[in-house]
XYZ file of C-alpha atoms in Angstrom:
496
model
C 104.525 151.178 67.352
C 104.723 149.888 70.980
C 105.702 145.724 71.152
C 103.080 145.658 74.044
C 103.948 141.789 74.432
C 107.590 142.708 75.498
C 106.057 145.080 78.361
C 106.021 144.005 82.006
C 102.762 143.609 83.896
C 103.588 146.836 85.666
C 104.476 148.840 82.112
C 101.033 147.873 80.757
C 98.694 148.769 83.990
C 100.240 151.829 84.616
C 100.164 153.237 80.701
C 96.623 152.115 80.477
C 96.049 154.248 83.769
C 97.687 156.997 82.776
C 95.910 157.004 79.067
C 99.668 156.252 77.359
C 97.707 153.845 75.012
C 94.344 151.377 74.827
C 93.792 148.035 75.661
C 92.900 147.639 72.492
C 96.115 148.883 71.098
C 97.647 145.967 73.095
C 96.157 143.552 71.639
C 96.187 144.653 68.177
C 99.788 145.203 67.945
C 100.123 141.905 70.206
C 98.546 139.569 67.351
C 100.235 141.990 65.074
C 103.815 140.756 66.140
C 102.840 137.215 66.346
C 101.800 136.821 63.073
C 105.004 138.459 62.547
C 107.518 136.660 64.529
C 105.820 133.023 65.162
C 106.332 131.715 61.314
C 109.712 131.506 62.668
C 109.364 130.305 66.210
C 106.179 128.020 65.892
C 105.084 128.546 69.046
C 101.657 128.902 68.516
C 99.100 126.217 67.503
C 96.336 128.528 67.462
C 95.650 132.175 67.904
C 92.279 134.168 69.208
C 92.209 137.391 67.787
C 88.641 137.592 68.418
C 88.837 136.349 72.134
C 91.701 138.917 72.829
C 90.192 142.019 71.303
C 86.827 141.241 73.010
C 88.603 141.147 76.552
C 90.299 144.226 75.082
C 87.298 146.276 74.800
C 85.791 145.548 78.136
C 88.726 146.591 80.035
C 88.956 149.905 77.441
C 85.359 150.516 78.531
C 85.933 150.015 82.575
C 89.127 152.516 81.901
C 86.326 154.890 80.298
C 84.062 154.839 82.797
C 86.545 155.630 85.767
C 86.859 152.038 87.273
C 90.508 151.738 86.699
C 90.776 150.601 89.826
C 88.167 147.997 89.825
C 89.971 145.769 87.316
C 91.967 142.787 88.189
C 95.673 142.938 88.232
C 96.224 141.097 84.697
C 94.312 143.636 82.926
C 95.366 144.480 79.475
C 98.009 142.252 79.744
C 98.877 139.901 76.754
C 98.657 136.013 77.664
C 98.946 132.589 75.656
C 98.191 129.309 77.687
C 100.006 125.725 77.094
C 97.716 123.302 74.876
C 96.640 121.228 77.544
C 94.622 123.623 78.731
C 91.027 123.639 78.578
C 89.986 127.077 76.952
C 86.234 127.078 75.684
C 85.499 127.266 72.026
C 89.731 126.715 71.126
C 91.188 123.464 70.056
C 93.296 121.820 73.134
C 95.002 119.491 71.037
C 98.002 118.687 73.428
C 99.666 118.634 70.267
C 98.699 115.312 69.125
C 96.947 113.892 66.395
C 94.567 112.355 68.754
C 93.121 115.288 69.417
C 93.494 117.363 66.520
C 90.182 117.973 65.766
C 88.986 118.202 69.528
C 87.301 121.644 70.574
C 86.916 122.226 74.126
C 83.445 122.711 75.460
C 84.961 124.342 78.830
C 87.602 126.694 80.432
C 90.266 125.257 82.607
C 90.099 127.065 86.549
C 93.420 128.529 85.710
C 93.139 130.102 82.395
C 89.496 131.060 83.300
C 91.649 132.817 86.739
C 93.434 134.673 84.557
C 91.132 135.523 81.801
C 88.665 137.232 85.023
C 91.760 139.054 86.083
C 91.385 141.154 82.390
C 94.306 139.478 80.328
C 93.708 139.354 76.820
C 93.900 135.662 75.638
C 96.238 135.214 72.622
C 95.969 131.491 71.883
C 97.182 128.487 72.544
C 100.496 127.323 72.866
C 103.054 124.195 71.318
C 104.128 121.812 73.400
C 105.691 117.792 73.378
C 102.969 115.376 73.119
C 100.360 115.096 75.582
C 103.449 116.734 77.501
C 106.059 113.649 76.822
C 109.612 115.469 76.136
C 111.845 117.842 76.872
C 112.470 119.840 73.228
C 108.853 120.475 71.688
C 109.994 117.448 69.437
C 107.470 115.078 69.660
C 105.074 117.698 68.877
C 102.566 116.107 66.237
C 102.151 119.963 64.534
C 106.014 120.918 64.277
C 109.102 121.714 66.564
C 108.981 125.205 68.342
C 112.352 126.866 67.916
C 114.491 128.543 70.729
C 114.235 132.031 70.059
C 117.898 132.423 71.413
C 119.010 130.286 68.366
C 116.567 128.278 66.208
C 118.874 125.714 65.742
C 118.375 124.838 68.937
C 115.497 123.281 71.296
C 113.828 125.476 73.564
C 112.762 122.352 76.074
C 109.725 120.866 76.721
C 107.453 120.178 77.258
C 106.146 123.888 77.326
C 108.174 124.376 74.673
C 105.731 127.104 73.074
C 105.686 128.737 76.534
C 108.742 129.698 77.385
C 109.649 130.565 73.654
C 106.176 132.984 73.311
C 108.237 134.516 76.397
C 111.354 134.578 75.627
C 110.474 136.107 71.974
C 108.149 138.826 73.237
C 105.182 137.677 71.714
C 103.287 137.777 75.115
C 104.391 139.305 78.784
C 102.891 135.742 80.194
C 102.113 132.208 79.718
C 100.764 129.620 81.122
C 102.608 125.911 81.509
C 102.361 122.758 83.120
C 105.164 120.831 84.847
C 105.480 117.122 85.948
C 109.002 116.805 85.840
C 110.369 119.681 85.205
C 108.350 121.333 82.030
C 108.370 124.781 83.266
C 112.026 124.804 85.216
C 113.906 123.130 82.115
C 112.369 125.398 78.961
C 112.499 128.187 81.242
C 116.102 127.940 81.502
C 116.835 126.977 77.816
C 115.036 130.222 76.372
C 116.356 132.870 79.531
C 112.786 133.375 81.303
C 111.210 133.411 85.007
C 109.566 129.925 84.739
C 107.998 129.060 88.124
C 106.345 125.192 89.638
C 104.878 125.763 92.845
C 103.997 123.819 95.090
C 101.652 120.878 94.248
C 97.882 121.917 95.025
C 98.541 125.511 94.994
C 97.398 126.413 91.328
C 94.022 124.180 90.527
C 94.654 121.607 87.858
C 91.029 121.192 86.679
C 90.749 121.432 83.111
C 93.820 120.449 82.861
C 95.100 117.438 80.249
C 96.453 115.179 82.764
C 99.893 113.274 82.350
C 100.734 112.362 85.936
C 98.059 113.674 88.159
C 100.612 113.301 91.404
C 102.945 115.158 89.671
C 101.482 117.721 87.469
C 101.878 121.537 88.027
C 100.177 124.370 86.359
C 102.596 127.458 86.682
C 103.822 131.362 84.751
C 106.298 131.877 82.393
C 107.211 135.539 82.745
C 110.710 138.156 82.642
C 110.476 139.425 85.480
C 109.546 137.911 89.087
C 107.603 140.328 90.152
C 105.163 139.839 87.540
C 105.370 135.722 87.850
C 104.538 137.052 91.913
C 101.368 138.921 90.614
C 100.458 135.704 87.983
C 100.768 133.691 91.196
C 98.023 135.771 92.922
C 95.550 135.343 90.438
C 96.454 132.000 89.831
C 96.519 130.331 93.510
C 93.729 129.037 95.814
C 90.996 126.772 96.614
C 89.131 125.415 93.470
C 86.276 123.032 94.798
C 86.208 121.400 90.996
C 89.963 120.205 92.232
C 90.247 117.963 95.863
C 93.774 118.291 95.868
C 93.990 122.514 95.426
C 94.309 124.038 98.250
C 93.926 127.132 100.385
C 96.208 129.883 99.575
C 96.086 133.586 101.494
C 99.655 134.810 100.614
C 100.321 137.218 98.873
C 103.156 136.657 96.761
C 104.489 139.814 96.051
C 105.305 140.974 99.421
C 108.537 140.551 100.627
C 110.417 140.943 97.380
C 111.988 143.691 97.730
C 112.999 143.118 101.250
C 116.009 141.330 100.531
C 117.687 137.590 101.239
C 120.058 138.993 104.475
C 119.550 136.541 107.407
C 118.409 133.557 105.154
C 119.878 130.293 104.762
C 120.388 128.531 101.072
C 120.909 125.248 100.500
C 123.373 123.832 97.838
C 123.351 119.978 97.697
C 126.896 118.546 96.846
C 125.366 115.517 94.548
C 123.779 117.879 92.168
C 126.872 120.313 91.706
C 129.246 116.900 91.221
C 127.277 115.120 89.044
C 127.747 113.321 85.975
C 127.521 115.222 83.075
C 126.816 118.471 84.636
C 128.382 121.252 81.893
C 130.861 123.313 83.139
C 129.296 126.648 82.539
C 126.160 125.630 84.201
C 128.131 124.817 87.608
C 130.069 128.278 87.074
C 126.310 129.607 86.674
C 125.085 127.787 90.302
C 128.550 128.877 92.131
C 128.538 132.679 90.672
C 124.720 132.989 91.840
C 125.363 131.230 95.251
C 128.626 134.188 96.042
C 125.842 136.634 94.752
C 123.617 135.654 97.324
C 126.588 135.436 100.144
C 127.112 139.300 99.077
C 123.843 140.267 99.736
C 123.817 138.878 103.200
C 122.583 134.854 103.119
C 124.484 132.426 104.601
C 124.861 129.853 102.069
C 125.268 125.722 103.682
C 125.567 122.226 102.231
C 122.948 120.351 102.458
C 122.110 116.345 101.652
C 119.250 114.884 99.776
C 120.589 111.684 99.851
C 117.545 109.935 97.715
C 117.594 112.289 94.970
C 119.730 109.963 93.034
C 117.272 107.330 92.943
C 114.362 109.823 91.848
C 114.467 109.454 87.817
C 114.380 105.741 88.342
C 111.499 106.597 91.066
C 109.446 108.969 88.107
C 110.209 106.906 85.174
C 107.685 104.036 86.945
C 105.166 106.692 88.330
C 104.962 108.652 85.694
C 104.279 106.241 82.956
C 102.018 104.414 85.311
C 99.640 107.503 85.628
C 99.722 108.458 81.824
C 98.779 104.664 80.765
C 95.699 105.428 83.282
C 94.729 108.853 82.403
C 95.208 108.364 78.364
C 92.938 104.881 78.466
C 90.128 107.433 78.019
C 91.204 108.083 74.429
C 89.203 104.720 73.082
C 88.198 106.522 69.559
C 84.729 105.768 70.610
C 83.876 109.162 73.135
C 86.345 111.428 71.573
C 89.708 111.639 69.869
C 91.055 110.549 66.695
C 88.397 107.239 64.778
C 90.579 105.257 62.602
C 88.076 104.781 59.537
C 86.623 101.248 58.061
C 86.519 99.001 60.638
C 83.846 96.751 60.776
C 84.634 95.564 65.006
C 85.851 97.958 67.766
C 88.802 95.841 68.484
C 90.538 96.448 65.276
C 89.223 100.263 65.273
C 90.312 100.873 69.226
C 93.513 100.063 68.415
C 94.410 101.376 64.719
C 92.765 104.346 66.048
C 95.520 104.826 69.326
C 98.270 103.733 66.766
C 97.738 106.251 65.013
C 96.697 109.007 66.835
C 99.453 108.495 69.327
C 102.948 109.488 68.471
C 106.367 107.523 69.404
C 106.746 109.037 72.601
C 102.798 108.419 73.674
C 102.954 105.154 72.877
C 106.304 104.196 74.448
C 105.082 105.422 77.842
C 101.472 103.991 77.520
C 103.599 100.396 77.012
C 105.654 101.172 79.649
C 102.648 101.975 82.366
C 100.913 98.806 81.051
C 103.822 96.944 81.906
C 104.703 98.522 84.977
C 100.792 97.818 86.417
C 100.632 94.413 84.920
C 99.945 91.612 87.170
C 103.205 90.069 88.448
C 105.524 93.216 88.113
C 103.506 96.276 90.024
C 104.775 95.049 93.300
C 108.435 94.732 91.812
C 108.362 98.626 90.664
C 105.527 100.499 91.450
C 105.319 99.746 95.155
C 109.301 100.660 95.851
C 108.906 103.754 93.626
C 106.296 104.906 96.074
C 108.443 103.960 98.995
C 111.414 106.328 97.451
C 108.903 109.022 96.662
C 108.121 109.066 100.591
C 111.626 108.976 101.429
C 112.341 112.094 99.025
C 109.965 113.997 100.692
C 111.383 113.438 103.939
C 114.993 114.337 102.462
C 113.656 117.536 101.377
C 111.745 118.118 105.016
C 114.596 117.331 106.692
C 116.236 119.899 104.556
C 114.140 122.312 105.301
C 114.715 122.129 108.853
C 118.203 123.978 108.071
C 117.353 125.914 105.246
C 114.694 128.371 103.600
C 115.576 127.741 100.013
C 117.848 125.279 97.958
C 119.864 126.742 95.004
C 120.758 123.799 92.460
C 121.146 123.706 88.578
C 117.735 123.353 86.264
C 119.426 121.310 83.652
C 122.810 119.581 82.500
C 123.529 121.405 80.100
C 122.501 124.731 78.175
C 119.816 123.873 75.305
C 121.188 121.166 72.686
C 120.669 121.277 69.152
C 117.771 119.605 67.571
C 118.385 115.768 66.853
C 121.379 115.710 69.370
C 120.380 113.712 71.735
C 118.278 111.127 69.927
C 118.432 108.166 72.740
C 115.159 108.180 74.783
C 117.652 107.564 77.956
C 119.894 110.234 77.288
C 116.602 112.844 76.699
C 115.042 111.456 80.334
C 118.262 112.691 81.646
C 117.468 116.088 81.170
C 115.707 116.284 83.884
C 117.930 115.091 86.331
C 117.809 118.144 88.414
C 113.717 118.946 88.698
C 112.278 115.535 89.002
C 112.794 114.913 92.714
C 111.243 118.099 93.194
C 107.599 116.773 91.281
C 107.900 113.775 93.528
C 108.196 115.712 96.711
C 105.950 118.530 95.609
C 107.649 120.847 96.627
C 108.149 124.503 95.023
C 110.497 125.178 92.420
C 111.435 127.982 89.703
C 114.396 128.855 87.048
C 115.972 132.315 87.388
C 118.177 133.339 84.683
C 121.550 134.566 85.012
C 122.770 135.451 82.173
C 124.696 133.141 79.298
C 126.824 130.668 79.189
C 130.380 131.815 78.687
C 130.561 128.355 75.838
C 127.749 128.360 74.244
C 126.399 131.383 74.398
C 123.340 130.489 75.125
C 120.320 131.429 78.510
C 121.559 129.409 81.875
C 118.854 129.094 84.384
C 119.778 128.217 88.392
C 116.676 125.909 90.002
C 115.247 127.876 93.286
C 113.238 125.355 95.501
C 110.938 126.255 98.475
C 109.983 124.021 101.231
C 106.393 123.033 100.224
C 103.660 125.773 100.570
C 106.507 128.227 101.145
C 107.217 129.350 97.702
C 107.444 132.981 98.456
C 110.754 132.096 99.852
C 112.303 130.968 96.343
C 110.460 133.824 95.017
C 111.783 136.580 97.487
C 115.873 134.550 96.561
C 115.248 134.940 92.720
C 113.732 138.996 93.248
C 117.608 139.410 94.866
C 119.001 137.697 91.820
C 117.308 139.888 89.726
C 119.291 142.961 91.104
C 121.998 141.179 90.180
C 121.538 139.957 87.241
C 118.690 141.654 85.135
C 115.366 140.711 84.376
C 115.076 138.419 81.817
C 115.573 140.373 78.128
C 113.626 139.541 74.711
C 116.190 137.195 72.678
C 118.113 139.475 70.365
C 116.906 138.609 67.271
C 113.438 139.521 68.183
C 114.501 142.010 70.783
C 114.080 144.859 68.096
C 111.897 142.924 65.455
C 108.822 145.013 65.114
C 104.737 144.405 64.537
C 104.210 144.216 61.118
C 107.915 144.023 60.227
């Protein structure tokens, strides 16, 4: 039996062209090897047999009646999408209590994007609480495990996305990233995890946590299929006034090669504090890669980017204390029973629906927006999110792509890092590039000679230029591999 879900984009199309095998065979032996392999990796919250073999049988009966060729690119192809993502008829829970029970009466632009383009839609994915964390941990429905080693996280907050990946259980998924959610658990599990640029993938239908900052984007192992994911998924949604027009196509150009570009490497990130040894080995060996192949490779200075954690840790909380007010127990999510008055049921019901991390950042935006203290924070946080985006322009002007870590550190156990400060850290790397908006994307390269374990290097693209990180990583890949099913799954079978 064929593990469909470990197949590239390209694999599937052509041996559904060329009669190999069904699209119904996909997605039987797809929900075959999750019900095999997730018990272990919790990655799923909910599967959709149904949903998948339905899609399956329409594109079986196109391929039937000769119109191979009029199906969209993702046809037969095997997809799961983050739980914060609006999918008609399935539970989007973003993995909180508060929304447990919470069935979702329409389909998000981007899953319904790819659904059109004749993926078959496996279910719905783990993630960290209304997408609050970096290790799946705050999850209300269980931890997802790295499939690399279960003992360890596979970051967060699309947790479930990059581990669905990374196990084979599907050839894509969707995630969201605000501060690096896609880039970090991306490089922790060893998969293509790509952020582009703000407004290029439609957020509607989307759970929001930062609506400035959030980023729907693919998880995939190979760039050319996050490229083609990237097709289906970009352009002007007019449910969504900050999407915007997109006629690239993102899969030219990768195969033409990096000579005659210019990368960036910024100095702060590749000296900083608690930067792990084998990840800086990681950026270095990938930036005399990219000198071989014929790139000039130049320092560059983002001199703000220090001050951008401090910068998203008052933005960020700000917009999730507005866009999780909504949850009142009174128009939907969790209802605290026996209360006789609204005030007592409003907020037993937001106690407990809400987990630890929820409610520390819901605090923390109250406080931040509270009379007296918004001008203190808020208003120089916007002032440093200006002045990152001109750091990054001004980069730009010398550059076509910056190289830089993705994380610290390869992925930590569970429990290690218990101190909220020390998780925010984490993200050191990604969060100026939310800020900005600018375009950004892991690309594995192989393990880390310590631990063992996936180590991703960050590709960022000036803003609406993300074909340029894309066309950097697609040279990497010759280099380094595309990105391989974790070995303890690698040979796991359907059914076994």
């Amino acid at each position: 039996m064929k593990d469909f879900a470990c197949c590239s984009i390209a694999t599937i199309r052509e041996g559904l062209r060329v009669g190999e095998f069904t699209a119904r065979e996909v997605a039987e032996q797809s929900i075959a090897r999750i019900e095999a392999i997730d018990p272990t990796i919790n990655a799923f919250l909910e599967t959709t047999p149904e949903a998948a073999l339905a899609q399956a049988d329409q594109v079986d009966a196109a391929i039937t009646a000769g119109n191979f060729d009029t199906l969209g690119s993702l046809a037969g192809v095997p997809v799961a999408f983050k739980d914060n993502m609006n999918q008609k008829g399935t539970h989007t829970t973003c993995a909180s209590r508060m929304l447990e029970n919470y069935v979702s009466p329409y389909t998000a632009t981007c899953v319904q994007q790819v659904i059109d383009a004749g993926a078959l839609p496996l279910g719905k994915l783990n993630m960290d609480e209304f997408a609050f964390g970096s290790t799946t941990e705050s999850s209300a429905f269980g931890t997802t495990k790295n499939p690399w080693n279960t003992a360890h996280v596979p970051g967060g907050s699309s947790g479930g996305s990059a581990a669905a990946v990374a196990a084979g259980m599907a050839s894509l998924t969707l995630g969201s990233d605000t501060g690096g959610s896609i880039r970090q658990p991306g490089s922790f599990c060893g998969v293509v995890a790509v952020k582009p640029t703000y407004g290029v993938v439609s957020r509607y239908g989307v759970v929001a946590f930062g609506s400035s900052l959030d980023q729907v984007g693919p998880f995939t192992r190979t760039v050319h299929d996050a490229a083609v994911a990237l097709n289906v998924l970009s352009g002007r949604d007019t449910k969504d006034c900050t999407s915007q027009q997109c006629t690239i196509d993102f899969t030219e150009g990768l195969d033409r090669g990096i000579e005659g570009m210019t990368i960036g490497i910024v100095p702060a990130f590749m000296e900083a504090e608690g930067l792990s040894h084998e990840v800086r080995s990681a950026v270095e060996s990938a930036a005399e890669q990219l000198r071989s192949f014929g790139a000039q490779v130049v320092e560059v200075d983002l001199p703000h980017a220090a001050a951008a954690i401090s910068a998203y840790y008052v933005l960020g909380p700000c917009e999730a204390f507005s866009n999780l007010s909504r949850f009142d127990s009174v128009r939907y999510g969790y209802r605290d029973p026996g209360h006789t008055d609204l005030g007592s049921q409003y907020e037993a019901s937001r106690e407990k629906g809400f987990g630890l991390e929820a409610r520390r950042r819901i605090m923390l935006g109250s406080y931040l927006l509270s009379a007296g203290v918004y001008d203190t924070y808020y208003y120089p946080a916007q002032q440093i999110r200006t002045l990152i985006t001109q750091d990054y322009k001004q980069a730009y002007e010398k550059v076509d792509c910056i190289l830089a870590p993705v994380a610290p550190r390869t992925a930590f156990r569970f429990g290690e890092l218990s101190d909220p400060t020390s998780m925010y850290l984490s993200d050191m790397f990604t969060i100026s590039i939310n800020i900005a908006g600018n375009g950004g994307m892991n690309m594995p390269v192989g393990l880390g000679k310590e631990s063992g374990l996936p180590v991703g290097v960050q590709l960022i693209a000036p803003a609406f230029h993300d074909e340029n990180m894309l066309r950097v990583a697609a040279a990497l890949e010759v280099a380094y591999g595309s990105a391989p099913i974790a070995p303890d799954f690698a040979n796991q079978k359907a059914g076994a």
